[in-house]
PDB file of C-alpha atoms in Angstrom:
ATOM      1  CA  MET A   1       0.066  -0.002  -0.078  1.00 46.00           C
ATOM      2  CA  ALA A   2       1.298   3.467  -0.860  1.00 51.00           C
ATOM      3  CA  ALA A   3       2.523   5.655   1.963  1.00 53.00           C
ATOM      4  CA  LEU A   4      -0.030   8.274   3.177  1.00 56.00           C
ATOM      5  CA  PRO A   5       1.766  11.422   1.939  1.00 70.00           C
ATOM      6  CA  LEU A   6       1.920  10.200  -1.588  1.00 71.00           C
ATOM      7  CA  ARG A   7      -1.847   9.405  -1.380  1.00 74.00           C
ATOM      8  CA  ALA A   8      -2.306  13.094  -0.959  1.00 79.00           C
ATOM      9  CA  LEU A   9      -1.302  13.558  -4.498  1.00 82.00           C
ATOM     10  CA  THR A  10      -4.262  15.147  -6.597  1.00 84.00           C
ATOM     11  CA  LEU A  11      -5.040  14.897 -10.213  1.00 83.00           C
ATOM     12  CA  ARG A  12      -5.053  18.634 -10.463  1.00 86.00           C
ATOM     13  CA  GLN A  13      -1.406  18.703  -9.214  1.00 87.00           C
ATOM     14  CA  LEU A  14      -0.517  16.013 -11.749  1.00 86.00           C
ATOM     15  CA  GLN A  15      -2.037  17.992 -14.541  1.00 86.00           C
ATOM     16  CA  PHE A  16      -0.188  21.167 -13.411  1.00 88.00           C
ATOM     17  CA  PHE A  17       3.095  19.142 -13.510  1.00 88.00           C
ATOM     18  CA  SER A  18       2.477  17.768 -16.939  1.00 87.00           C
ATOM     19  CA  VAL A  19       1.509  21.074 -18.474  1.00 87.00           C
ATOM     20  CA  LEU A  20       4.420  22.836 -16.821  1.00 89.00           C
ATOM     21  CA  VAL A  21       6.909  20.469 -18.512  1.00 88.00           C
ATOM     22  CA  GLU A  22       5.176  20.821 -21.840  1.00 85.00           C
ATOM     23  CA  GLU A  23       5.224  24.646 -21.898  1.00 87.00           C
ATOM     24  CA  GLY A  24       8.909  24.684 -20.235  1.00 86.00           C
ATOM     25  CA  GLN A  25       8.081  27.770 -18.283  1.00 86.00           C
ATOM     26  CA  PHE A  26       5.917  28.732 -15.229  1.00 88.00           C
ATOM     27  CA  GLY A  27       4.552  31.766 -17.006  1.00 87.00           C
ATOM     28  CA  LYS A  28       3.197  30.020 -19.990  1.00 88.00           C
ATOM     29  CA  ALA A  29       1.956  27.173 -18.057  1.00 89.00           C
ATOM     30  CA  ALA A  30       0.109  29.484 -15.610  1.00 90.00           C
ATOM     31  CA  ARG A  31      -1.668  31.289 -18.301  1.00 90.00           C
ATOM     32  CA  ARG A  32      -2.595  28.034 -20.028  1.00 89.00           C
ATOM     33  CA  LEU A  33      -3.901  26.645 -16.769  1.00 89.00           C
ATOM     34  CA  ALA A  34      -5.816  29.973 -16.044  1.00 89.00           C
ATOM     35  CA  ILE A  35      -3.979  30.216 -12.432  1.00 91.00           C
ATOM     36  CA  THR A  36      -1.350  32.666 -11.202  1.00 91.00           C
ATOM     37  CA  GLN A  37       2.365  31.804 -11.411  1.00 89.00           C
ATOM     38  CA  PRO A  38       2.742  31.490  -7.603  1.00 90.00           C
ATOM     39  CA  ALA A  39      -0.080  28.926  -7.328  1.00 91.00           C
ATOM     40  CA  LEU A  40       1.486  27.028  -9.952  1.00 91.00           C
ATOM     41  CA  SER A  41       4.816  27.127  -8.046  1.00 90.00           C
ATOM     42  CA  ASN A  42       3.328  26.071  -4.848  1.00 90.00           C
ATOM     43  CA  ALA A  43       1.608  23.178  -6.453  1.00 90.00           C
ATOM     44  CA  ILE A  44       4.752  21.800  -7.888  1.00 90.00           C
ATOM     45  CA  LYS A  45       6.554  22.357  -4.448  1.00 90.00           C
ATOM     46  CA  GLN A  46       3.775  20.500  -2.664  1.00 89.00           C
ATOM     47  CA  MET A  47       4.209  17.586  -5.133  1.00 89.00           C
ATOM     48  CA  GLU A  48       7.809  17.427  -4.531  1.00 89.00           C
ATOM     49  CA  LYS A  49       7.225  17.498  -0.586  1.00 88.00           C
ATOM     50  CA  LEU A  50       4.775  14.755  -1.036  1.00 87.00           C
ATOM     51  CA  LEU A  51       7.033  12.570  -3.158  1.00 86.00           C
ATOM     52  CA  GLY A  52      10.128  13.260  -1.090  1.00 87.00           C
ATOM     53  CA  ALA A  53      12.139  14.295  -4.389  1.00 87.00           C
ATOM     54  CA  GLU A  54      13.169  17.003  -6.561  1.00 89.00           C
ATOM     55  CA  LEU A  55      11.033  17.048  -9.882  1.00 90.00           C
ATOM     56  CA  LEU A  56      12.684  19.742 -11.675  1.00 90.00           C
ATOM     57  CA  THR A  57      15.855  21.947 -11.606  1.00 87.00           C
ATOM     58  CA  ARG A  58      14.915  25.759 -12.159  1.00 78.00           C
ATOM     59  CA  SER A  59      16.872  28.394 -13.710  1.00 68.00           C
ATOM     60  CA  THR A  60      16.000  31.778 -15.062  1.00 62.00           C
ATOM     61  CA  HIS A  61      15.420  30.772 -18.644  1.00 69.00           C
ATOM     62  CA  ARG A  62      14.565  26.905 -18.506  1.00 76.00           C
ATOM     63  CA  LEU A  63      13.319  23.987 -16.532  1.00 84.00           C
ATOM     64  CA  GLU A  64      14.879  20.407 -16.675  1.00 86.00           C
ATOM     65  CA  LEU A  65      13.483  17.257 -15.283  1.00 89.00           C
ATOM     66  CA  THR A  66      15.490  15.491 -12.973  1.00 90.00           C
ATOM     67  CA  PRO A  67      15.900  11.767 -13.448  1.00 89.00           C
ATOM     68  CA  VAL A  68      13.149  11.098 -10.668  1.00 89.00           C
ATOM     69  CA  GLY A  69      11.053  13.879 -12.477  1.00 88.00           C
ATOM     70  CA  ALA A  70      11.439  12.145 -15.877  1.00 87.00           C
ATOM     71  CA  GLU A  71      10.082   8.916 -14.274  1.00 86.00           C
ATOM     72  CA  VAL A  72       7.217  10.671 -12.601  1.00 86.00           C
ATOM     73  CA  LEU A  73       6.186  12.416 -15.774  1.00 85.00           C
ATOM     74  CA  ALA A  74       5.860   9.160 -17.768  1.00 80.00           C
ATOM     75  CA  ARG A  75       3.493   8.042 -15.238  1.00 80.00           C
ATOM     76  CA  THR A  76       1.686  11.485 -14.766  1.00 84.00           C
ATOM     77  CA  ASP A  77       1.112  11.690 -18.493  1.00 77.00           C
ATOM     78  CA  PHE A  78      -0.484   8.225 -18.681  1.00 75.00           C
ATOM     79  CA  LEU A  79      -2.650   9.225 -15.764  1.00 78.00           C
ATOM     80  CA  VAL A  80      -3.594  12.759 -17.215  1.00 78.00           C
ATOM     81  CA  ASN A  81      -4.293  11.245 -20.640  1.00 74.00           C
ATOM     82  CA  THR A  82      -6.377   8.322 -19.205  1.00 73.00           C
ATOM     83  CA  PHE A  83      -8.521  10.640 -17.285  1.00 78.00           C
ATOM     84  CA  GLU A  84      -9.086  13.028 -20.149  1.00 75.00           C
ATOM     85  CA  VAL A  85     -10.137  10.158 -22.436  1.00 69.00           C
ATOM     86  CA  ALA A  86     -12.396   8.622 -19.587  1.00 72.00           C
ATOM     87  CA  LEU A  87     -14.213  11.810 -19.548  1.00 74.00           C
ATOM     88  CA  ARG A  88     -14.759  11.793 -23.158  1.00 71.00           C
ATOM     89  CA  ASP A  89     -15.778   8.290 -23.117  1.00 66.00           C
ATOM     90  CA  ILE A  90     -18.344   9.005 -20.474  1.00 72.00           C
ATOM     91  CA  GLU A  91     -19.688  12.093 -22.305  1.00 70.00           C
ATOM     92  CA  SER A  92     -19.856  10.077 -25.596  1.00 63.00           C
ATOM     93  CA  THR A  93     -21.673   7.344 -23.708  1.00 65.00           C
ATOM     94  CA  VAL A  94     -24.044   9.607 -21.970  1.00 68.00           C
ATOM     95  CA  GLN A  95     -24.796  12.073 -24.594  1.00 64.00           C
ATOM     96  CA  ARG A  96     -24.791   9.771 -27.734  1.00 61.00           C
ATOM     97  CA  GLY A  97     -25.085   6.224 -26.320  1.00 65.00           C
ATOM     98  CA  ARG A  98     -21.886   5.376 -27.946  1.00 74.00           C
ATOM     99  CA  ALA A  99     -18.340   3.963 -26.554  1.00 78.00           C
ATOM    100  CA  TYR A 100     -15.204   5.863 -27.597  1.00 82.00           C
ATOM    101  CA  VAL A 101     -12.211   4.012 -29.063  1.00 88.00           C
ATOM    102  CA  ARG A 102      -9.029   5.484 -30.425  1.00 89.00           C
ATOM    103  CA  ILE A 103      -6.895   3.732 -32.886  1.00 95.00           C
ATOM    104  CA  GLY A 104      -3.538   4.422 -34.155  1.00 96.00           C
ATOM    105  CA  VAL A 105      -2.386   3.138 -37.456  1.00 96.00           C
ATOM    106  CA  ILE A 106       0.765   3.567 -39.638  1.00 93.00           C
ATOM    107  CA  PRO A 107      -0.391   5.223 -42.889  1.00 90.00           C
ATOM    108  CA  SER A 108       0.664   2.252 -45.040  1.00 90.00           C
ATOM    109  CA  ALA A 109      -1.891   0.064 -43.177  1.00 93.00           C
ATOM    110  CA  SER A 110      -4.587   2.444 -43.083  1.00 93.00           C
ATOM    111  CA  ALA A 111      -6.584   1.339 -45.794  1.00 90.00           C
ATOM    112  CA  ARG A 112      -6.579  -2.191 -44.458  1.00 91.00           C
ATOM    113  CA  VAL A 113      -7.424  -1.160 -40.882  1.00 94.00           C
ATOM    114  CA  ALA A 114     -10.179   1.201 -42.051  1.00 94.00           C
ATOM    115  CA  ALA A 115     -11.851  -1.413 -44.011  1.00 92.00           C
ATOM    116  CA  ALA A 116     -11.705  -3.913 -41.084  1.00 93.00           C
ATOM    117  CA  ALA A 117     -13.041  -1.401 -38.687  1.00 93.00           C
ATOM    118  CA  SER A 118     -15.910  -0.678 -41.133  1.00 92.00           C
ATOM    119  CA  GLU A 119     -16.808  -4.328 -41.185  1.00 91.00           C
ATOM    120  CA  PHE A 120     -16.709  -4.365 -37.276  1.00 91.00           C
ATOM    121  CA  LEU A 121     -19.197  -1.381 -37.195  1.00 89.00           C
ATOM    122  CA  GLN A 122     -21.426  -3.149 -39.447  1.00 86.00           C
ATOM    123  CA  ASP A 123     -21.401  -6.361 -37.542  1.00 77.00           C
ATOM    124  CA  GLY A 124     -24.078  -6.126 -34.970  1.00 64.00           C
ATOM    125  CA  HIS A 125     -24.985  -2.710 -35.240  1.00 51.00           C
ATOM    126  CA  ARG A 126     -22.312  -1.534 -32.909  1.00 65.00           C
ATOM    127  CA  GLU A 127     -22.647   1.908 -31.324  1.00 75.00           C
ATOM    128  CA  VAL A 128     -19.152   3.057 -31.153  1.00 82.00           C
ATOM    129  CA  GLU A 129     -17.394   6.301 -31.940  1.00 83.00           C
ATOM    130  CA  LEU A 130     -13.881   5.813 -33.395  1.00 89.00           C
ATOM    131  CA  SER A 131     -11.022   8.348 -33.258  1.00 89.00           C
ATOM    132  CA  TRP A 132      -8.139   7.843 -35.756  1.00 95.00           C
ATOM    133  CA  ARG A 133      -4.454   8.783 -35.301  1.00 95.00           C
ATOM    134  CA  ASP A 134      -2.136   8.071 -38.219  1.00 94.00           C
ATOM    135  CA  ALA A 135       1.701   8.445 -37.330  1.00 91.00           C
ATOM    136  CA  PRO A 136       5.030   6.595 -37.715  1.00 89.00           C
ATOM    137  CA  SER A 137       5.335   3.450 -35.572  1.00 91.00           C
ATOM    138  CA  ASN A 138       7.616   4.985 -32.981  1.00 89.00           C
ATOM    139  CA  THR A 139       5.108   7.973 -32.392  1.00 91.00           C
ATOM    140  CA  LEU A 140       2.225   5.353 -32.159  1.00 94.00           C
ATOM    141  CA  LEU A 141       3.901   3.258 -29.501  1.00 92.00           C
ATOM    142  CA  ALA A 142       4.984   6.038 -27.454  1.00 89.00           C
ATOM    143  CA  GLU A 143       1.322   7.495 -27.462  1.00 89.00           C
ATOM    144  CA  LEU A 144       0.056   3.993 -26.654  1.00 90.00           C
ATOM    145  CA  ARG A 145       2.244   3.798 -23.527  1.00 87.00           C
ATOM    146  CA  SER A 146       0.999   7.381 -22.438  1.00 81.00           C
ATOM    147  CA  GLY A 147      -2.502   6.261 -22.865  1.00 81.00           C
ATOM    148  CA  GLN A 148      -3.283   8.602 -25.728  1.00 84.00           C
ATOM    149  CA  ILE A 149      -4.666   5.823 -27.948  1.00 90.00           C
ATOM    150  CA  ASP A 150      -6.222   2.618 -26.892  1.00 90.00           C
ATOM    151  CA  MET A 151      -4.492   0.327 -29.647  1.00 94.00           C
ATOM    152  CA  ALA A 152      -1.998   0.579 -32.577  1.00 96.00           C
ATOM    153  CA  VAL A 153      -1.478  -1.133 -35.755  1.00 96.00           C
ATOM    154  CA  ALA A 154       2.424  -0.692 -36.137  1.00 94.00           C
ATOM    155  CA  ALA A 155       5.572  -2.022 -37.828  1.00 92.00           C
ATOM    156  CA  ILE A 156       8.366  -3.212 -35.648  1.00 89.00           C
ATOM    157  CA  THR A 157      11.874  -4.759 -35.978  1.00 82.00           C
ATOM    158  CA  GLU A 158      12.210  -5.458 -32.312  1.00 82.00           C
ATOM    159  CA  PRO A 159       9.635  -6.215 -29.627  1.00 83.00           C
ATOM    160  CA  PRO A 160       8.619  -3.057 -27.774  1.00 85.00           C
ATOM    161  CA  GLY A 161       8.720  -3.122 -24.016  1.00 84.00           C
ATOM    162  CA  GLY A 162       5.690  -2.730 -21.823  1.00 85.00           C
ATOM    163  CA  LEU A 163       3.229  -3.615 -24.544  1.00 91.00           C
ATOM    164  CA  THR A 164       1.253  -6.647 -25.639  1.00 92.00           C
ATOM    165  CA  CYS A 165       1.978  -7.334 -29.373  1.00 93.00           C
ATOM    166  CA  ILE A 166      -0.057  -9.671 -31.621  1.00 93.00           C
ATOM    167  CA  ASP A 167       1.606 -10.503 -34.885  1.00 93.00           C
ATOM    168  CA  LEU A 168      -0.649  -9.651 -37.796  1.00 94.00           C
ATOM    169  CA  PHE A 169       1.569 -10.353 -40.800  1.00 92.00           C
ATOM    170  CA  ARG A 170       4.925  -9.686 -42.338  1.00 91.00           C
ATOM    171  CA  ASP A 171       5.497  -6.966 -44.715  1.00 92.00           C
ATOM    172  CA  PRO A 172       8.579  -7.329 -47.045  1.00 92.00           C
ATOM    173  CA  LEU A 173      10.768  -4.879 -48.663  1.00 91.00           C
ATOM    174  CA  VAL A 174      10.352  -4.423 -52.511  1.00 93.00           C
ATOM    175  CA  LEU A 175      11.713  -2.392 -55.235  1.00 94.00           C
ATOM    176  CA  VAL A 176       9.782   0.073 -57.205  1.00 96.00           C
ATOM    177  CA  VAL A 177      11.342   0.686 -60.645  1.00 96.00           C
ATOM    178  CA  ARG A 178      10.330   2.107 -64.106  1.00 95.00           C
ATOM    179  CA  ARG A 179       8.287  -0.146 -66.260  1.00 94.00           C
ATOM    180  CA  ASP A 180      10.966  -0.167 -68.812  1.00 94.00           C
ATOM    181  CA  HIS A 181      13.683  -1.104 -66.263  1.00 94.00           C
ATOM    182  CA  PRO A 182      15.272  -4.594 -66.884  1.00 92.00           C
ATOM    183  CA  LEU A 183      14.185  -5.717 -63.320  1.00 92.00           C
ATOM    184  CA  ALA A 184      10.682  -5.137 -64.176  1.00 92.00           C
ATOM    185  CA  ALA A 185      10.589  -7.722 -66.864  1.00 89.00           C
ATOM    186  CA  ALA A 186      12.591 -10.243 -64.606  1.00 85.00           C
ATOM    187  CA  GLY A 187       9.631 -10.610 -62.261  1.00 83.00           C
ATOM    188  CA  ASP A 188      11.780 -10.369 -59.050  1.00 88.00           C
ATOM    189  CA  ALA A 189      15.206  -9.306 -58.038  1.00 88.00           C
ATOM    190  CA  SER A 190      18.145 -10.021 -55.674  1.00 87.00           C
ATOM    191  CA  TRP A 191      19.905  -7.615 -53.598  1.00 85.00           C
ATOM    192  CA  GLU A 192      23.093  -8.116 -55.804  1.00 83.00           C
ATOM    193  CA  ALA A 193      21.077  -7.446 -58.855  1.00 85.00           C
ATOM    194  CA  ILE A 194      20.646  -3.687 -57.708  1.00 86.00           C
ATOM    195  CA  GLY A 195      24.417  -3.502 -58.325  1.00 81.00           C
ATOM    196  CA  LYS A 196      25.793   0.148 -58.785  1.00 84.00           C
ATOM    197  CA  GLU A 197      22.341   1.737 -59.036  1.00 89.00           C
ATOM    198  CA  ARG A 198      21.106   4.451 -56.540  1.00 91.00           C
ATOM    199  CA  LEU A 199      18.374   3.635 -54.318  1.00 91.00           C
ATOM    200  CA  VAL A 200      15.680   6.171 -52.721  1.00 92.00           C
ATOM    201  CA  LEU A 201      14.166   5.184 -49.462  1.00 90.00           C
ATOM    202  CA  PHE A 202      12.531   6.630 -46.474  1.00 90.00           C
ATOM    203  CA  GLU A 203      14.382   8.378 -43.982  1.00 86.00           C
ATOM    204  CA  SER A 204      12.448   7.371 -40.826  1.00 79.00           C
ATOM    205  CA  GLY A 205      10.213   4.710 -39.697  1.00 73.00           C
ATOM    206  CA  SER A 206      11.428   1.172 -40.018  1.00 76.00           C
ATOM    207  CA  MET A 207      13.486   1.682 -43.087  1.00 79.00           C
ATOM    208  CA  PRO A 208      16.865   2.602 -41.404  1.00 76.00           C
ATOM    209  CA  ALA A 209      16.771  -0.600 -39.305  1.00 76.00           C
ATOM    210  CA  LEU A 210      15.684  -2.862 -42.350  1.00 78.00           C
ATOM    211  CA  GLY A 211      17.193  -1.309 -45.556  1.00 70.00           C
ATOM    212  CA  ASN A 212      20.552  -0.084 -44.138  1.00 69.00           C
ATOM    213  CA  PRO A 213      22.055  -3.406 -43.202  1.00 71.00           C
ATOM    214  CA  ALA A 214      20.889  -5.265 -46.376  1.00 68.00           C
ATOM    215  CA  ARG A 215      21.973  -2.324 -48.571  1.00 67.00           C
ATOM    216  CA  ALA A 216      25.484  -2.234 -46.801  1.00 67.00           C
ATOM    217  CA  GLN A 217      25.998  -5.980 -47.362  1.00 66.00           C
ATOM    218  CA  PHE A 218      24.776  -6.521 -50.949  1.00 65.00           C
ATOM    219  CA  ALA A 219      24.377  -3.078 -52.646  1.00 58.00           C
ATOM    220  CA  GLN A 220      27.418  -1.311 -53.654  1.00 62.00           C
ATOM    221  CA  GLY A 221      26.000   1.752 -55.410  1.00 72.00           C
ATOM    222  CA  PRO A 222      26.181   5.416 -54.187  1.00 83.00           C
ATOM    223  CA  GLN A 223      24.635   6.730 -51.099  1.00 86.00           C
ATOM    224  CA  PRO A 224      20.659   6.552 -51.466  1.00 88.00           C
ATOM    225  CA  TYR A 225      18.339   9.383 -51.573  1.00 92.00           C
ATOM    226  CA  ARG A 226      16.312   9.779 -48.325  1.00 93.00           C
ATOM    227  CA  VAL A 227      12.945  11.312 -48.435  1.00 94.00           C
ATOM    228  CA  SER A 228       9.724  11.540 -46.210  1.00 90.00           C
ATOM    229  CA  TYR A 229       6.982  10.728 -48.501  1.00 90.00           C
ATOM    230  CA  SER A 230       6.089   8.146 -50.988  1.00 91.00           C
ATOM    231  CA  GLU A 231       5.104  10.831 -53.630  1.00 94.00           C
ATOM    232  CA  THR A 232       8.807  12.128 -53.632  1.00 96.00           C
ATOM    233  CA  LEU A 233      10.015   8.503 -53.916  1.00 96.00           C
ATOM    234  CA  TYR A 234       7.945   7.780 -56.930  1.00 96.00           C
ATOM    235  CA  ALA A 235       8.832  10.888 -58.661  1.00 97.00           C
ATOM    236  CA  LEU A 236      12.513  10.043 -58.324  1.00 97.00           C
ATOM    237  CA  VAL A 237      11.901   6.460 -59.564  1.00 97.00           C
ATOM    238  CA  ARG A 238       9.790   7.873 -62.533  1.00 96.00           C
ATOM    239  CA  GLY A 239      12.456  10.362 -63.413  1.00 95.00           C
ATOM    240  CA  GLY A 240      15.130   7.454 -63.897  1.00 94.00           C
ATOM    241  CA  GLN A 241      17.041   8.955 -60.826  1.00 95.00           C
ATOM    242  CA  ALA A 242      16.854   5.918 -58.584  1.00 94.00           C
ATOM    243  CA  LEU A 243      15.169   2.549 -57.742  1.00 94.00           C
ATOM    244  CA  GLY A 244      12.665   2.807 -55.004  1.00 94.00           C
ATOM    245  CA  LEU A 245      13.234   0.585 -51.806  1.00 93.00           C
ATOM    246  CA  MET A 246      10.064   0.485 -49.586  1.00 92.00           C
ATOM    247  CA  PRO A 247       7.803  -1.750 -47.615  1.00 92.00           C
ATOM    248  CA  ARG A 248       5.426  -3.614 -49.878  1.00 92.00           C
ATOM    249  CA  LEU A 249       2.327  -2.377 -47.926  1.00 91.00           C
ATOM    250  CA  TYR A 250       3.103   1.170 -49.253  1.00 91.00           C
ATOM    251  CA  THR A 251       2.467   0.054 -52.700  1.00 92.00           C
ATOM    252  CA  SER A 252      -0.997  -1.263 -52.150  1.00 85.00           C
ATOM    253  CA  SER A 253      -2.656   1.906 -53.678  1.00 83.00           C
ATOM    254  CA  LEU A 254       0.090   2.530 -56.440  1.00 89.00           C
ATOM    255  CA  ARG A 255      -1.595   2.730 -59.599  1.00 90.00           C
ATOM    256  CA  ASP A 256       0.928   4.125 -62.052  1.00 93.00           C
ATOM    257  CA  PRO A 257       1.442   2.702 -65.554  1.00 93.00           C
ATOM    258  CA  GLU A 258       5.087   3.980 -65.643  1.00 95.00           C
ATOM    259  CA  LEU A 259       6.058   1.967 -62.459  1.00 96.00           C
ATOM    260  CA  ALA A 260       6.413  -1.539 -61.479  1.00 95.00           C
ATOM    261  CA  VAL A 261       6.748  -3.408 -58.125  1.00 95.00           C
ATOM    262  CA  VAL A 262       9.562  -6.008 -57.945  1.00 94.00           C
ATOM    263  CA  PRO A 263       9.541  -8.629 -55.286  1.00 93.00           C
ATOM    264  CA  LEU A 264      13.150  -8.405 -53.498  1.00 89.00           C
ATOM    265  CA  LEU A 265      14.604 -11.777 -52.454  1.00 86.00           C
ATOM    266  CA  LYS A 266      17.842 -13.275 -51.534  1.00 77.00           C
ATOM    267  CA  PRO A 267      17.525 -12.273 -48.729  1.00 80.00           C
ATOM    268  CA  ARG A 268      13.894 -11.547 -48.249  1.00 87.00           C
ATOM    269  CA  VAL A 269      13.861  -8.518 -45.687  1.00 88.00           C
ATOM    270  CA  GLU A 270      10.561  -7.978 -43.803  1.00 89.00           C
ATOM    271  CA  ARG A 271       9.177  -5.862 -40.959  1.00 90.00           C
ATOM    272  CA  ARG A 272       6.502  -7.197 -38.354  1.00 91.00           C
ATOM    273  CA  VAL A 273       3.240  -5.756 -38.473  1.00 94.00           C
ATOM    274  CA  VAL A 274       1.687  -5.957 -35.296  1.00 95.00           C
ATOM    275  CA  LEU A 275      -1.355  -5.012 -33.246  1.00 96.00           C
ATOM    276  CA  ALA A 276      -0.411  -3.420 -29.942  1.00 95.00           C
ATOM    277  CA  TYR A 277      -2.085  -2.449 -26.887  1.00 93.00           C
ATOM    278  CA  LEU A 278      -1.479  -1.995 -23.183  1.00 87.00           C
ATOM    279  CA  PRO A 279      -1.653  -5.086 -20.891  1.00 85.00           C
ATOM    280  CA  GLY A 280      -4.261  -5.118 -18.326  1.00 76.00           C
ATOM    281  CA  PRO A 281      -8.053  -4.060 -18.468  1.00 72.00           C
ATOM    282  CA  MET A 282      -9.157  -1.959 -21.244  1.00 71.00           C
ATOM    283  CA  ARG A 283     -11.436   1.258 -20.693  1.00 67.00           C
ATOM    284  CA  ASN A 284     -14.498  -0.337 -22.158  1.00 76.00           C
ATOM    285  CA  VAL A 285     -15.787  -3.606 -23.804  1.00 82.00           C
ATOM    286  CA  VAL A 286     -15.992  -2.370 -27.278  1.00 85.00           C
ATOM    287  CA  ALA A 287     -12.275  -1.724 -27.242  1.00 87.00           C
ATOM    288  CA  GLN A 288     -11.866  -5.195 -26.176  1.00 88.00           C
ATOM    289  CA  GLU A 289     -14.236  -6.382 -28.922  1.00 89.00           C
ATOM    290  CA  LEU A 290     -12.426  -4.387 -31.699  1.00 92.00           C
ATOM    291  CA  ILE A 291      -9.037  -5.712 -30.685  1.00 93.00           C
ATOM    292  CA  ALA A 292     -10.245  -9.207 -30.930  1.00 92.00           C
ATOM    293  CA  PHE A 293     -11.842  -8.473 -34.383  1.00 92.00           C
ATOM    294  CA  LEU A 294      -8.816  -6.988 -35.736  1.00 93.00           C
ATOM    295  CA  ARG A 295      -6.633  -9.799 -34.424  1.00 92.00           C
ATOM    296  CA  GLU A 296      -8.596 -12.180 -36.310  1.00 91.00           C
ATOM    297  CA  ARG A 297      -9.386  -9.998 -39.512  1.00 90.00           C
ATOM    298  CA  LEU A 298      -6.111  -8.331 -40.378  1.00 88.00           C
ATOM    299  CA  PRO A 299      -3.837 -11.498 -40.747  1.00 86.00           C
ATOM    300  CA  GLN A 300      -6.282 -12.843 -43.368  1.00 68.00           C
ATOM    301  CA  ALA A 301      -6.162  -9.763 -45.376  1.00 59.00           C
ATOM    302  CA  GLY A 302      -2.358  -9.890 -45.213  1.00 50.00           C
ATOM    303  CA  GLU A 303      -2.182 -13.393 -46.469  1.00 46.00           C
ATOM    304  CA  ALA A 304      -4.407 -12.737 -49.441  1.00 41.00           C
ATOM    305  CA  THR A 305      -2.158  -9.808 -50.133  1.00 41.00           C
ATOM    306  CA  VAL A 306       0.942 -12.047 -50.137  1.00 37.00           C
ATOM    307  CA  ARG A 307      -0.674 -14.605 -52.445  1.00 34.00           C
ATOM    308  CA  ARG A 308      -1.607 -12.032 -54.792  1.00 32.00           C
ATOM    309  CA  VAL A 309       1.745 -10.196 -55.234  1.00 33.00           C
ATOM    310  CA  SER A 310       3.761 -13.470 -55.559  1.00 32.00           C
ATOM    311  CA  GLY A 311       1.460 -14.755 -58.179  1.00 33.00           C
ATOM    312  CA  LYS A 312       1.629 -11.841 -60.578  1.00 35.00           C
ATOM    313  CA  GLY A 313       5.240 -10.926 -60.123  1.00 33.00           C
ATOM    314  CA  ALA A 314       6.231  -7.488 -61.030  1.00 31.00           C
ATOM    315  CA  ARG A 315       2.886  -6.130 -62.249  1.00 30.00           C
ATOM    316  CA  ALA A 316       1.131  -7.114 -58.988  1.00 29.00           C
ATOM    317  CA  ARG A 317      -0.470  -4.345 -56.944  1.00 27.00           C
ATOM    318  CA  ARG A 318      -1.695  -4.877 -53.270  1.00 28.00           C
TER     319      ARG A 318
END
């Protein structure tokens, strides 16, 4: 059981601490909270007294978290976010008769997840309000840990700590090439077949962990271009400046007569697409039901995609 002084902490104090760290200054945080600066300062001092530890180091121009403060902040954000979402959940249930569920998804899997969610909504006339968040995997997993979303469909290369992860399907790397490129006619390609050609790949997400080691081992061309968006990647490939290297899931909506998707083999490099959520009880029954539905539905969609691409070679689209 927690010590009595710690039990005297209030949600309001935790909210003050979270906002203060986010704003970085007592003045800005106090204005956002609509309280006076001395009141905010006193609330933080009271928190530190109750915890028996310093949370912040203060100077004229900046605030810095102490090691203890950083640990407290992670748990504070989770409690504050969970409380805010619980209020919205209650409001949605009382005013509209609907449960409230927040879904995070990587952009490349959004079409598949949205289609599955639509099936879920139509199945049994469920009354639920869905909130969508699309972002890179590392962002989604961080928001999942902090209680900002209920579940996330994300791509990983290593198991993320503190989360329950259900493998949905594997997403291999492919080449995107011009339709008149020799590799398009070959139907598939090895890493060595890339030879001296320049690649273009995403600068963030799972690509650095997936593509860089394989490229360093097998491809000996110039340093690749690194871009943020698929539109830029496709434009560079279309212009003959590079071969595109990307997870196959991104190419599911590619409908460009000038470009072909080529399976990349020897070795097959792939990322894990998982359904992640916090262990323990969920906020509402509908969130649990949606997780169970996606767990069953999304692997089936992934398997169908794999068969279709491998069967049609370079001209396949997912």
